[in-house]
Coordinates of C-alpha atoms in Angstrom, one line a residue:
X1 CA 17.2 -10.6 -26.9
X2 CA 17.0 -14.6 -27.9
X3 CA 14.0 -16.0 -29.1
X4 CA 14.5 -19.6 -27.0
X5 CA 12.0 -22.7 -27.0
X6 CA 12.7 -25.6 -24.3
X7 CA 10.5 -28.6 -25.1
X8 CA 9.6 -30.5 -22.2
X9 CA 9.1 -34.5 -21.6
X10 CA 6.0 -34.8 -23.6
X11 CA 7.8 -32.9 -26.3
X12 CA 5.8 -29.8 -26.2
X13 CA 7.7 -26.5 -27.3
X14 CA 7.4 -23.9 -24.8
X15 CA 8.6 -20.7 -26.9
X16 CA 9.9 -18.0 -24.8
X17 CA 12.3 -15.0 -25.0
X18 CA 15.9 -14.5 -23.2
X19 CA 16.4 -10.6 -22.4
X20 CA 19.6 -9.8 -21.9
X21 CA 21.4 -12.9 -21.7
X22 CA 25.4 -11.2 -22.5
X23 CA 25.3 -10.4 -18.5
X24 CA 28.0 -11.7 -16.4
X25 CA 25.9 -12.5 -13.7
X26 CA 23.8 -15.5 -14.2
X27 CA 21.2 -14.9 -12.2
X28 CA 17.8 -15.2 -14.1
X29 CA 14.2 -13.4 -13.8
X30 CA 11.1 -15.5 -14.8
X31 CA 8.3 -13.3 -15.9
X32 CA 5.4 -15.7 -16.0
X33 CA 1.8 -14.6 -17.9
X34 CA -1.9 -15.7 -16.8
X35 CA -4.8 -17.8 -18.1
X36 CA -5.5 -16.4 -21.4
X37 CA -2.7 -14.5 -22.0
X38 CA 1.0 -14.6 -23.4
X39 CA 4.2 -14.2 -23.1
X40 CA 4.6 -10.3 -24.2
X41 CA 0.8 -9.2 -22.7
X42 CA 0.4 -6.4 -20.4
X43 CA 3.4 -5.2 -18.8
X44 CA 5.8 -8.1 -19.8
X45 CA 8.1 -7.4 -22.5
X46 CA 8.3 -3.8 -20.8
X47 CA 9.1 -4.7 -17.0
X48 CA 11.6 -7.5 -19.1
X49 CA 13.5 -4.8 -20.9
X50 CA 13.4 -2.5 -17.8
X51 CA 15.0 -5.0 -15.9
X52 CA 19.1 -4.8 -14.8
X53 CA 19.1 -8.9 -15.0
X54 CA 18.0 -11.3 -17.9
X55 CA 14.6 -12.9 -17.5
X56 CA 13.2 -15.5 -19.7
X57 CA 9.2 -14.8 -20.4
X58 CA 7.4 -17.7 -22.1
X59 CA 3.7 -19.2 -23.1
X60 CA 2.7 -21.6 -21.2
X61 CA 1.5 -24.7 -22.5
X62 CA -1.5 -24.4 -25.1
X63 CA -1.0 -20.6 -25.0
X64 CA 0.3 -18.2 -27.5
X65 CA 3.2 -19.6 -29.6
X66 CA 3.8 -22.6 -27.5
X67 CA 2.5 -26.2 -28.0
X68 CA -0.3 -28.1 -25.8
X69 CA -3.9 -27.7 -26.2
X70 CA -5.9 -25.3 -24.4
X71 CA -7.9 -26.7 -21.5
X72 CA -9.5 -25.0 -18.6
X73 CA -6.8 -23.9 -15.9
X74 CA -4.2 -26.8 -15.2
X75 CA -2.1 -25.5 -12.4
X76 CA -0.5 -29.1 -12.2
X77 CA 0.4 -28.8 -15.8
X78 CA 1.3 -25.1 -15.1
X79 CA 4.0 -26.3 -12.9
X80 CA 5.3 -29.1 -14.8
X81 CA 6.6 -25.8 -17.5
X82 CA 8.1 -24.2 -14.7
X83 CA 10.1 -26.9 -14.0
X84 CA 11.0 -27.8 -17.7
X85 CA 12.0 -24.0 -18.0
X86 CA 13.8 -24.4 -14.5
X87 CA 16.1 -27.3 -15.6
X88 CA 17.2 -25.6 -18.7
X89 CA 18.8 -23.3 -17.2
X90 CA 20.0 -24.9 -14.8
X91 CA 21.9 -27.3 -17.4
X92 CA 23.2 -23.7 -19.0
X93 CA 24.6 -22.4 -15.7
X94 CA 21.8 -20.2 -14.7
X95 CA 19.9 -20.0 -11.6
X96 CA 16.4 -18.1 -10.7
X97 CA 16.4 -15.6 -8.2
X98 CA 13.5 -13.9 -8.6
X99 CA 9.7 -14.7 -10.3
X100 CA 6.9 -12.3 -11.4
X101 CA 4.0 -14.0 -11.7
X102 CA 0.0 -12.4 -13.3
X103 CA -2.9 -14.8 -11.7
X104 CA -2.6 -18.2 -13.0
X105 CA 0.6 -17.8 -14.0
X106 CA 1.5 -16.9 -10.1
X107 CA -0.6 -19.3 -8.5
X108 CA 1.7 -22.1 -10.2
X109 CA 4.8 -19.8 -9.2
X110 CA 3.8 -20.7 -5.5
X111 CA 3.8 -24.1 -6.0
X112 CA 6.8 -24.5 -7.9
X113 CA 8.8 -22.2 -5.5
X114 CA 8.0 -24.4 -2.5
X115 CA 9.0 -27.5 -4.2
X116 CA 12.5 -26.3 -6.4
X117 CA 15.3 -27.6 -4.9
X118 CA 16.5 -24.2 -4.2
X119 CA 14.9 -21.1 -3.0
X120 CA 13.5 -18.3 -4.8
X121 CA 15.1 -15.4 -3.2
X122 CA 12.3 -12.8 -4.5
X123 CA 8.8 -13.4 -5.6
X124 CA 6.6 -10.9 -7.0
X125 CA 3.2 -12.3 -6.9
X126 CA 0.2 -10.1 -9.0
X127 CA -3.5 -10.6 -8.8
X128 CA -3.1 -14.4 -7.6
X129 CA -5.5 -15.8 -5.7
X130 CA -4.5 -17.0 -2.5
X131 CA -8.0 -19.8 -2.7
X132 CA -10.3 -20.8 -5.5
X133 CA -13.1 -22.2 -3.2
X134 CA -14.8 -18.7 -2.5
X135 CA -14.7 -17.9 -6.7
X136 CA -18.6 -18.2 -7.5
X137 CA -18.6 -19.0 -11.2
X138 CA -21.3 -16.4 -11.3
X139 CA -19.0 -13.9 -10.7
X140 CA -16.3 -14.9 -12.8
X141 CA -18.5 -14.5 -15.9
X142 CA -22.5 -14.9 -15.8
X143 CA -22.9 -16.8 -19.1
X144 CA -20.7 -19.6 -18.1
X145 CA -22.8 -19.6 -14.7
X146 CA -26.4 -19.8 -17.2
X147 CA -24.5 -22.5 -19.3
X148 CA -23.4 -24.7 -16.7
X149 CA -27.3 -24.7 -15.5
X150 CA -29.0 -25.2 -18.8
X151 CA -26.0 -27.4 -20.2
X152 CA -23.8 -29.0 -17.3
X153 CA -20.8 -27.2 -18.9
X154 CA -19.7 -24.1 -19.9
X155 CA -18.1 -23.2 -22.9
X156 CA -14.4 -22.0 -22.5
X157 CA -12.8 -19.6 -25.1
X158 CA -9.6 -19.0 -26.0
X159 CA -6.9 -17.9 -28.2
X160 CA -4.3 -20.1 -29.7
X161 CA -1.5 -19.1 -31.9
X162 CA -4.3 -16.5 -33.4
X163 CA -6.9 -18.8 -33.4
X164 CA -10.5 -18.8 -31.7
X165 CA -10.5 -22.6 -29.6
X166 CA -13.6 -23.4 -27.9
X167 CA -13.5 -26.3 -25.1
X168 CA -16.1 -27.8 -23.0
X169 CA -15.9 -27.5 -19.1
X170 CA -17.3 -29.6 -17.0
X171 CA -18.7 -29.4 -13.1
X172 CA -16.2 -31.4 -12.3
X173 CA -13.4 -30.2 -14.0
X174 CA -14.5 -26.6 -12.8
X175 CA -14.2 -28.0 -9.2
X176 CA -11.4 -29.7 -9.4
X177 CA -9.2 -26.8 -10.6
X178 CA -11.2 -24.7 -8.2
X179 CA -10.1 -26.9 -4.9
X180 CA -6.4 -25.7 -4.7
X181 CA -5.7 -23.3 -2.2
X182 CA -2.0 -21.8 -1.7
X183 CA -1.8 -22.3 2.8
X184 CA 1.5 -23.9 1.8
X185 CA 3.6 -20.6 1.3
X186 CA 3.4 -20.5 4.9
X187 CA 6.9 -23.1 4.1
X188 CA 8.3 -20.9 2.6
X189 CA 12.1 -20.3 3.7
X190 CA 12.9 -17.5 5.9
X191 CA 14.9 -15.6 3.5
X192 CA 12.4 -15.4 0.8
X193 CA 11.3 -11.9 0.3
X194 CA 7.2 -11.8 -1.4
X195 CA 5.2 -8.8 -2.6
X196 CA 1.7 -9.2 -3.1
X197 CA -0.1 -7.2 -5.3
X198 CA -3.4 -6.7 -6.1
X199 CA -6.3 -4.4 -8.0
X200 CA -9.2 -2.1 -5.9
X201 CA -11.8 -2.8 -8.8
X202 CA -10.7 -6.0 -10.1
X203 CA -13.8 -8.8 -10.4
X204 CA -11.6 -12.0 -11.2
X205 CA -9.6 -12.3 -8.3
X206 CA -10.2 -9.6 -5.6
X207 CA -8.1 -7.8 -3.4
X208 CA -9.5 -9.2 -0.3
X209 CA -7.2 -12.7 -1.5
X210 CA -4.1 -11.3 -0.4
X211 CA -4.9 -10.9 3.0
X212 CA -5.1 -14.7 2.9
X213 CA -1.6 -14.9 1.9
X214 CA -0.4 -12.4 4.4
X215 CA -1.8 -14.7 7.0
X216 CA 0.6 -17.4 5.6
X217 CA 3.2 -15.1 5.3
X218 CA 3.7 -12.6 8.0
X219 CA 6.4 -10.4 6.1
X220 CA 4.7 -10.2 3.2
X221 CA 4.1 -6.8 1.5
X222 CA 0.8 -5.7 0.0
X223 CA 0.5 -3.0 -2.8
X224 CA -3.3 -2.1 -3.7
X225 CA -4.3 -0.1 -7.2
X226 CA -7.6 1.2 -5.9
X227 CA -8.8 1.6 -9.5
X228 CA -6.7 -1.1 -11.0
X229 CA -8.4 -3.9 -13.0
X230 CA -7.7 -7.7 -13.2
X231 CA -6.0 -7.0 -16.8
X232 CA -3.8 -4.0 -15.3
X233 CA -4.9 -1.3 -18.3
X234 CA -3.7 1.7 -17.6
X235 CA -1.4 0.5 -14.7
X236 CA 1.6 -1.0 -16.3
X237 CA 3.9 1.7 -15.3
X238 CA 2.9 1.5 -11.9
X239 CA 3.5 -2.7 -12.0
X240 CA 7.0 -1.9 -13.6
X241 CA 7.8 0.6 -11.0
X242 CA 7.0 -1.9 -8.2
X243 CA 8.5 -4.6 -9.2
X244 CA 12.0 -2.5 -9.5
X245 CA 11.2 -1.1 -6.5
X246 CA 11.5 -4.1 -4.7
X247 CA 14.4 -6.4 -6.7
X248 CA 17.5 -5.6 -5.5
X249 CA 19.4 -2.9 -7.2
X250 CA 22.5 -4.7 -7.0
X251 CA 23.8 -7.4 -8.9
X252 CA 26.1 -8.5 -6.1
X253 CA 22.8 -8.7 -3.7
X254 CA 21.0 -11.4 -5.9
X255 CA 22.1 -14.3 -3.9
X256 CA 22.2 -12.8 -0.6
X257 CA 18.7 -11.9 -0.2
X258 CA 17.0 -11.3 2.8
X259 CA 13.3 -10.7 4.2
X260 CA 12.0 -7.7 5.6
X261 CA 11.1 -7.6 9.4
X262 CA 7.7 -6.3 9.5
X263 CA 7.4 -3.6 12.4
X264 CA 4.0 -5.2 13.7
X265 CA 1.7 -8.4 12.9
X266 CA -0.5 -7.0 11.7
X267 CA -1.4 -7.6 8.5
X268 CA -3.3 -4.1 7.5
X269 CA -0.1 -2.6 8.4
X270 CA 1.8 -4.0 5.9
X271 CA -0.8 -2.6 3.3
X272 CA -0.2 0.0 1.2
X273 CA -2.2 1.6 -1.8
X274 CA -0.9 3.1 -4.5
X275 CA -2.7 6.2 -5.8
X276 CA -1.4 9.6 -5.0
X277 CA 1.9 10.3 -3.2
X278 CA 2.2 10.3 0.6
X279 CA 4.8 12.9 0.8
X280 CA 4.2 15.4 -2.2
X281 CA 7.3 18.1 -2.2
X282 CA 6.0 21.4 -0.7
X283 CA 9.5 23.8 -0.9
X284 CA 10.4 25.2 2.4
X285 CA 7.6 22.8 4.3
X286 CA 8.7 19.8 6.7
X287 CA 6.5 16.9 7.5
X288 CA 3.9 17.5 5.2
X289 CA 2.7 14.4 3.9
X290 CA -1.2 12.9 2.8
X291 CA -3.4 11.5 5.7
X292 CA -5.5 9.7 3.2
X293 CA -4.6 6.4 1.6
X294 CA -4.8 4.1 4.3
X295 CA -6.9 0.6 4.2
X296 CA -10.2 0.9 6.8
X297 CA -10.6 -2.4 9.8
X298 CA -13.3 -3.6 7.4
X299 CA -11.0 -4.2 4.6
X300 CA -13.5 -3.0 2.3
X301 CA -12.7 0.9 2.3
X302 CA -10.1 2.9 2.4
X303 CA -9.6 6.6 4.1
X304 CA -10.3 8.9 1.3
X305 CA -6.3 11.0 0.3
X306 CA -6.3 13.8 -1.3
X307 CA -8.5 15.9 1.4
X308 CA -6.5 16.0 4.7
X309 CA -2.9 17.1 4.5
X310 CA -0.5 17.4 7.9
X311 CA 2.2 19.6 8.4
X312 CA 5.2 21.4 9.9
X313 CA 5.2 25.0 10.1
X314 CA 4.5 26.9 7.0
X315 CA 6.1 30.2 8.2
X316 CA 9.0 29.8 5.3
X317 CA 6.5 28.4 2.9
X318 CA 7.8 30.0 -0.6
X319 CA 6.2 31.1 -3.2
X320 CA 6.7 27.6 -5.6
X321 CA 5.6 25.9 -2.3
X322 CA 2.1 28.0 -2.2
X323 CA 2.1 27.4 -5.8
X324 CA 1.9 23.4 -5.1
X325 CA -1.0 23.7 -2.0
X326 CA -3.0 25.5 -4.8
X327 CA -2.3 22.2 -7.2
X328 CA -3.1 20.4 -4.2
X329 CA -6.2 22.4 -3.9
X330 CA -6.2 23.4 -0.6
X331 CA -9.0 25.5 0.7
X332 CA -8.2 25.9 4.4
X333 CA -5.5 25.9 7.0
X334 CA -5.1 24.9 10.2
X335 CA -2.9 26.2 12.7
X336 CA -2.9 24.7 15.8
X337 CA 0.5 26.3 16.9
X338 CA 0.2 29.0 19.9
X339 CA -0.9 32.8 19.2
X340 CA 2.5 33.9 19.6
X341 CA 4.9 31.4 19.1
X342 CA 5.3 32.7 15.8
X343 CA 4.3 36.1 13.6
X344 CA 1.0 35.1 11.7
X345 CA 0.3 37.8 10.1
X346 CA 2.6 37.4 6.8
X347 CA 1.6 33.9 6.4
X348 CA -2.5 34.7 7.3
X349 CA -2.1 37.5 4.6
X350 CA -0.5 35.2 1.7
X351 CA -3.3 32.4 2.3
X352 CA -6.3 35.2 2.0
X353 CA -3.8 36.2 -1.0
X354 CA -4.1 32.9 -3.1
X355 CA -8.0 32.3 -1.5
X356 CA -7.2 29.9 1.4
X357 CA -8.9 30.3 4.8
X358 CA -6.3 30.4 7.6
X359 CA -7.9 29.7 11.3
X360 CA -5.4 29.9 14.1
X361 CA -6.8 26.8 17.2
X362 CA -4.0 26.8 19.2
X363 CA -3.5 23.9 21.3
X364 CA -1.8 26.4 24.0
X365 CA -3.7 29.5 23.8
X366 CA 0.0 31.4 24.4
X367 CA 4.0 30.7 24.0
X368 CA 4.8 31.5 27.6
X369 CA 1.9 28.7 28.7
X370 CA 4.1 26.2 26.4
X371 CA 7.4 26.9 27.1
X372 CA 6.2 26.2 30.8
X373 CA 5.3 23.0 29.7
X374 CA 7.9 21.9 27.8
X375 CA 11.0 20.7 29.9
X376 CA 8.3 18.7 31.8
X377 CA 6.8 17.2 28.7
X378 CA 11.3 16.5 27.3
X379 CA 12.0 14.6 30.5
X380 CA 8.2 12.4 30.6
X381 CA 9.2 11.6 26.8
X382 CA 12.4 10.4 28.1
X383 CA 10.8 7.8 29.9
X384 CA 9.3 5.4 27.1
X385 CA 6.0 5.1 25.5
X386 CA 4.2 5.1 29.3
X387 CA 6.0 8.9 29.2
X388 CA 4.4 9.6 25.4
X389 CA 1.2 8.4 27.1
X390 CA 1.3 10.9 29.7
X391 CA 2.1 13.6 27.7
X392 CA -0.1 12.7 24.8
X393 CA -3.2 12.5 27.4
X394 CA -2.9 16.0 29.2
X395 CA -2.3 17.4 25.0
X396 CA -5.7 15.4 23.9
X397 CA -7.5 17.5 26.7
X398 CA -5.6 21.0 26.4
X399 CA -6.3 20.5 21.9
X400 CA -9.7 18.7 22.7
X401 CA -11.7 22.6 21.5
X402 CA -9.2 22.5 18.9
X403 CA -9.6 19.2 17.3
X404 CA -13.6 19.9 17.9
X405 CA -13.4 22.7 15.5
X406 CA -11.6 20.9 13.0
X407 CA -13.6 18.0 12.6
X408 CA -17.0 20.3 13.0
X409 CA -15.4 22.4 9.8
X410 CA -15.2 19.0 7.9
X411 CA -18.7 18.1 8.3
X412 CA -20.2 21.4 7.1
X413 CA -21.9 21.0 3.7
X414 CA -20.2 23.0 1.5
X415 CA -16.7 21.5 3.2
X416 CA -17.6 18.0 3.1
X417 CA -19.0 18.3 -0.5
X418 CA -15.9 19.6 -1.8
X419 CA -13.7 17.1 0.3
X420 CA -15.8 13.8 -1.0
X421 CA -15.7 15.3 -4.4
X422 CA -12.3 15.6 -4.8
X423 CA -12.7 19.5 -5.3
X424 CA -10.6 20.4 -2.4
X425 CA -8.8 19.5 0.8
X426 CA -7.1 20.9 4.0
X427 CA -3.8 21.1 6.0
X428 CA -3.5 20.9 9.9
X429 CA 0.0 22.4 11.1
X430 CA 2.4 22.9 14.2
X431 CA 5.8 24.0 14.4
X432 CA 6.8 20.2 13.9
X433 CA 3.7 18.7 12.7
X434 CA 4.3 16.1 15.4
X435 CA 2.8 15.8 18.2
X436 CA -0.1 18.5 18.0
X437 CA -0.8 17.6 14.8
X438 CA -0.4 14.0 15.3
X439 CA -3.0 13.7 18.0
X440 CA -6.0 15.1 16.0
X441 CA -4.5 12.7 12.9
X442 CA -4.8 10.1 15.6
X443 CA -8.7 10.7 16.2
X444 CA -9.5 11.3 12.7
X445 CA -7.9 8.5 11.7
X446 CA -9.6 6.7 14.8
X447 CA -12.9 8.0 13.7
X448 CA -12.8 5.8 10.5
X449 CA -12.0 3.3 11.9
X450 CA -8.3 2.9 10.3
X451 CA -6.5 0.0 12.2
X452 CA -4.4 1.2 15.3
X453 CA -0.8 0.0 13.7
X454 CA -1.6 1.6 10.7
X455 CA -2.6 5.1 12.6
X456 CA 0.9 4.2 14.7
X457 CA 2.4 3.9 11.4
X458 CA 1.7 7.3 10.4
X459 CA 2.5 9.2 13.1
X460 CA 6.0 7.1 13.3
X461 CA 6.3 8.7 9.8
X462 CA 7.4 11.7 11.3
X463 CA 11.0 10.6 11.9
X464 CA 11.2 10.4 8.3
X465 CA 9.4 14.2 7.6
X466 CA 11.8 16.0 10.5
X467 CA 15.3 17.0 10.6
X468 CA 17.3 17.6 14.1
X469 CA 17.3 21.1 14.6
X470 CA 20.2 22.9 16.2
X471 CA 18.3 23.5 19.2
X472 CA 18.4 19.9 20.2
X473 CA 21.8 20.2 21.5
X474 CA 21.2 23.1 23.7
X475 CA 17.8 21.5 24.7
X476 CA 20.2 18.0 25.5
X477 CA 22.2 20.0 28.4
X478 CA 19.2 21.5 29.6
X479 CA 17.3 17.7 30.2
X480 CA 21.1 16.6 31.5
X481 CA 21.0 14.0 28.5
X482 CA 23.1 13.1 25.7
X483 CA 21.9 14.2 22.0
X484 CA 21.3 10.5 21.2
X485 CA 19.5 9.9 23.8
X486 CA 17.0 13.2 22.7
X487 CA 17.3 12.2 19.2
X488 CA 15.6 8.5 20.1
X489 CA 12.7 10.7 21.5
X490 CA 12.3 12.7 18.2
X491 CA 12.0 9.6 16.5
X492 CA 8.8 9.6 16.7
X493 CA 8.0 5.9 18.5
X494 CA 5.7 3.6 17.5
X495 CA 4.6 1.8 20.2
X496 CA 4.4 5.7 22.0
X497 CA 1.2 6.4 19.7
X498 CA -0.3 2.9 20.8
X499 CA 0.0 3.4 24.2
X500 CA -1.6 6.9 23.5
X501 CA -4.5 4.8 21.9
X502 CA -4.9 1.7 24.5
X503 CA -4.9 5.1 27.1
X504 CA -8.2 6.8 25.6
X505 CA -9.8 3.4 24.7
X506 CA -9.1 2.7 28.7
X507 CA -10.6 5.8 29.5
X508 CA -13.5 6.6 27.2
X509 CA -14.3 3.4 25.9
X510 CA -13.3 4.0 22.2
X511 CA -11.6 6.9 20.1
X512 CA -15.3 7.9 19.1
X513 CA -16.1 8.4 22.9
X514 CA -13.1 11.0 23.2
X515 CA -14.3 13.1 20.3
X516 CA -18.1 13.0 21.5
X517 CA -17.4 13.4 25.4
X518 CA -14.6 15.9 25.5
X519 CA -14.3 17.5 21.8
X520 CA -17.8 17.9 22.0
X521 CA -18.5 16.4 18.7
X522 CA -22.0 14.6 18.2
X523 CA -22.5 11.0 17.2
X524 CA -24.1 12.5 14.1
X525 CA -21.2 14.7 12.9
X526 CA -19.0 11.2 13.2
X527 CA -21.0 9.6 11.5
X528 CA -21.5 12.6 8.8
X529 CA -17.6 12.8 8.7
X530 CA -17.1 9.2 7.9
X531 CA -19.3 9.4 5.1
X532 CA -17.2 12.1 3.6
X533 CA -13.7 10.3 4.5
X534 CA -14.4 6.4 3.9
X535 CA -14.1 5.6 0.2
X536 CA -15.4 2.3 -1.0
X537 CA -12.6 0.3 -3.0
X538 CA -15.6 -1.1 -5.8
X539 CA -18.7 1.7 -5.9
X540 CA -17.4 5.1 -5.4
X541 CA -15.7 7.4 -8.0
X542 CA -13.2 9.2 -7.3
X543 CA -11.6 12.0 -9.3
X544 CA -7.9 11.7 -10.5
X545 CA -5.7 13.3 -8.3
X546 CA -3.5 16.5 -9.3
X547 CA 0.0 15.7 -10.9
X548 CA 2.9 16.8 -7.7
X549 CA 6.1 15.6 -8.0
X550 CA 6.6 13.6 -4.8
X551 CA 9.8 12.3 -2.9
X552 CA 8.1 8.9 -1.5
X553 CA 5.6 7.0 -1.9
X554 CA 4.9 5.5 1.5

């Protein structure tokens, strides 16, 4: 560690700190702080010290150690330090390659990454907004709102090197600052890589900014801490582990970098909330992951996780992996595997054992009715997402009792009370905890109205939960195909579960008219189960969920 101060042209001292500056590579990290803040606030000095590369973290001007007066939010001025900092280094024989920017401090990281003569390969931008026109000052705090009525200003607090400075802030001045907006991103170069992250509850800048930003920047990642606040207490680890997360790993990769290709435009898609794991690790379970977790249409909600679980079989379940659905809380299972495609008994028994309901609603009511099926569904599969469609449709109907009595079982009072109160959940299985299974995650989903790439997105997730079996190969010769040719098919397709969708939307008008018409489910129960499934990002309360060690967070 150096303590370092670069003064810029007005010959201000901007006091910062070099981490790890004995490294080969040159390549640098800027950690930048927001309005009211410092250099080593929140998560700084610890994502600085985490980090394989040095990064220089410093105050801006008329913050913390560094010279300048405090005035009401000069992203202009804000800039002008970055580019002082920039040229430093530059003259030294480093070059930035990544920034991390906290609100303020990121909005001027936009604007100075655009214009700097040479791109920022990765940009990690936190609680920025994306446009200040929509910030009512009401909202931002409701005494400067009264004082700006009674007075014409407000009076703006802050600290500075330890001491309390008060400033006066004008209408004007409060509209000036407040008419920058950040459309120009959309220049950014092609190989810039950008994660946006944001906070569920935070008041100062919300959530809802990022999709702004997204719009600009169509490969763009967004991370959302649905009980996150603007000042990230509590959450620094999480922050930390993100930003690692994305940086390259590699020292050699720091100049090379390269953006993402986003597997659909849109933007919900490319959301994802962090909260509880997607995949916690059940021993001897495959493709059991969290249903939950996923941002509504509305952008305002989210589907509640924690409740609905999908899965393989759990024939080989062991006795650490029932151990874990009990920390999981899991009151009920699901099986919608055939009567006799395997032995139920053994695994009926240990649920009743360890006080979990086990219901058997087979999609095919026997094994023989199945296997029938089966070589005609392989070789419809074979034939692209139309042949998925096909297939999906005549399983919707044959499940449709099935999935009925599922979704009835979640409305019932005592179920949907302990679902919404965090007090319990369920798991839906099949043998493979694909397709079966997929379909009624499909209408559930659908139900809540969760956006159709992200419901595609979960059920391509599949690929990732399922390993080729050894009867692939024999199942190859049978279909007269080659085992990459099957193992494409069991990669679970994306675009085979939207064709599945834009199929029962042409048919029965919507998701919602499947489940009524044919499951036999009542407009009353859909609406009773999105009540129990939709969690408001701002209002509702949710309990903290149980501590599982997890292999992904998806």
């Amino acid at each position: 560690m150096v303590n370092l101060t670069i003064t810029n042209e007005q010959g201000e001292r901007l006091v910062g700190i070099l981490e790890k500056p004995h490294l080969k590579e040159r390549g640098l990290v800027l950690i930048l702080h927001g309005f009211l803040a410092h250099k080593d606030a929140m998560y700084q000095k610890k994502l600085a010290l985490s980090l394989p590369y040095a990064s220089y973290r410093f105050d801006f001007y008329g913050h913390g150690e560094s010279d300048g007066v405090l005035e009401y939010p000069n992203v202009i001025k804000g800039v002008a330090n970055l580019k002082t900092v920039a040229r430093h280094f530059e003259t030294q024989g480093w070059f930035i390659f990544a920034m991390v920017g906290h609100s303020g401090g990121a909005f001027a990281m936009h604007d100075f990454a655009l214009h700097w003569h040479r791109p920022i390969q990765h940009i990690v931008s936190i609680s920025c907004r994306f446009e200040f026109a929509s910030a009512k000052l009401i909202d931002i705090n409701p005494m400067w709102d009264k004082q700006m009525n009674e007075l014409g200003y407000f009076l703006w607090e802050g600290s500075y090197r330890g001491e309390k400075r008060v400033s006066n802030v004008t209408k004007k001045q409060f509209l000036d600052a407040h008419a920058l907006v950040n459309t120009h991103c959309k220049d950014y170069p092609v190989g810039t890589r950008v994660l946006l992250i944001y906070c569920g509850k935070d008041l100062i800048v919300p959530y809802e900014q990022g999709f702004g930003f997204q719009q600009a920047l169509p490969e763009a990642e967004m991370v959302i801490l649905p009980k996150a606040q603007h000042h990230l207490s509590g959450f620094h680890g999480e922050i930390i582990k993100e930003v690692l997360q994305f940086l390259p790993g590699d020292h050699n990769a720091i100049s090379t970098g390269s953006a993402d290709v986003a597997q659909t435009s849109s933007p919900l898609a490319r959301v994802r909330l962090v909260d509880t794991p997607r995949w916690p690790l059940i021993d001897k379970a495959k493709n059991f992951r969290d249903v939950g977790g996923y941002m509504l249409h509305n952008r305002k909600q989210y589907l509640r996780n924690g409740s609905l679980y999908r899965s393989g079989s759990l024939q080989s379940l062991s006795a650490s992996g029932w151990d874990t659905l009990g920390k999981l809380h899991v009151q009920a299972v699901f099986d919608l595997g055939a009567v006799n495609e395997a032995p139920i008994g053994a695994l009926k028994s240990e649920a009743l054992c360890r006080s979990i309901a086990y219901y058997s609603v087979p999609v095919y009511h026997t094994l023989d009715q199945q296997r029938k099926d089966n070589i005609k569904r392989w070789r419809q599969f074979m034939q692209g997402p139309d042949g998925f469609a096909d297939v999906y449709m005549d399983l919707l109907h044959s499940g449709s009792q099935a999935y009925g009595t599922i979704l009835r079982y979640m409305v019932q009072h005592d179920v949907a009370t302990y679902l919404a109160q965090g007090k319990g959940s369920i798991v839906v299985c099949s043998k493979s905890g694909r397709d079966r299974v997929g379909l009624f995650t499909m209408l559930l989903m659908g139900l809540c109205h969760v956006d159709d790439a992200l419901i595609a997105k979960d059920y391509a997730l599949s690929a990732k939960g399922l390993q080729v079996d050894n009867e692939l190969a024999a199942l190859a010769k049978t279909l007269q195909c080659t085992l990459d040719e099957l193992k494409r098919v069991t990669a679970s397709p994306y675009h085979a579960m939207i064709k599945t969708i834009e199929r029962v939307r042409l048919t029965y008008g919507s998701i919602e008219g499947f489940v009524q018409q044919v499951c036999g489910v009542s407009a009353q129960e859909c609406d009773q189960l999105r009540a129990v499934m939709q969690v408001d990002f701002r209002r509702q309360k949710r309990k903290a969920p149980p501590k599982v060690v997890a292999t992904a967070n998806l």
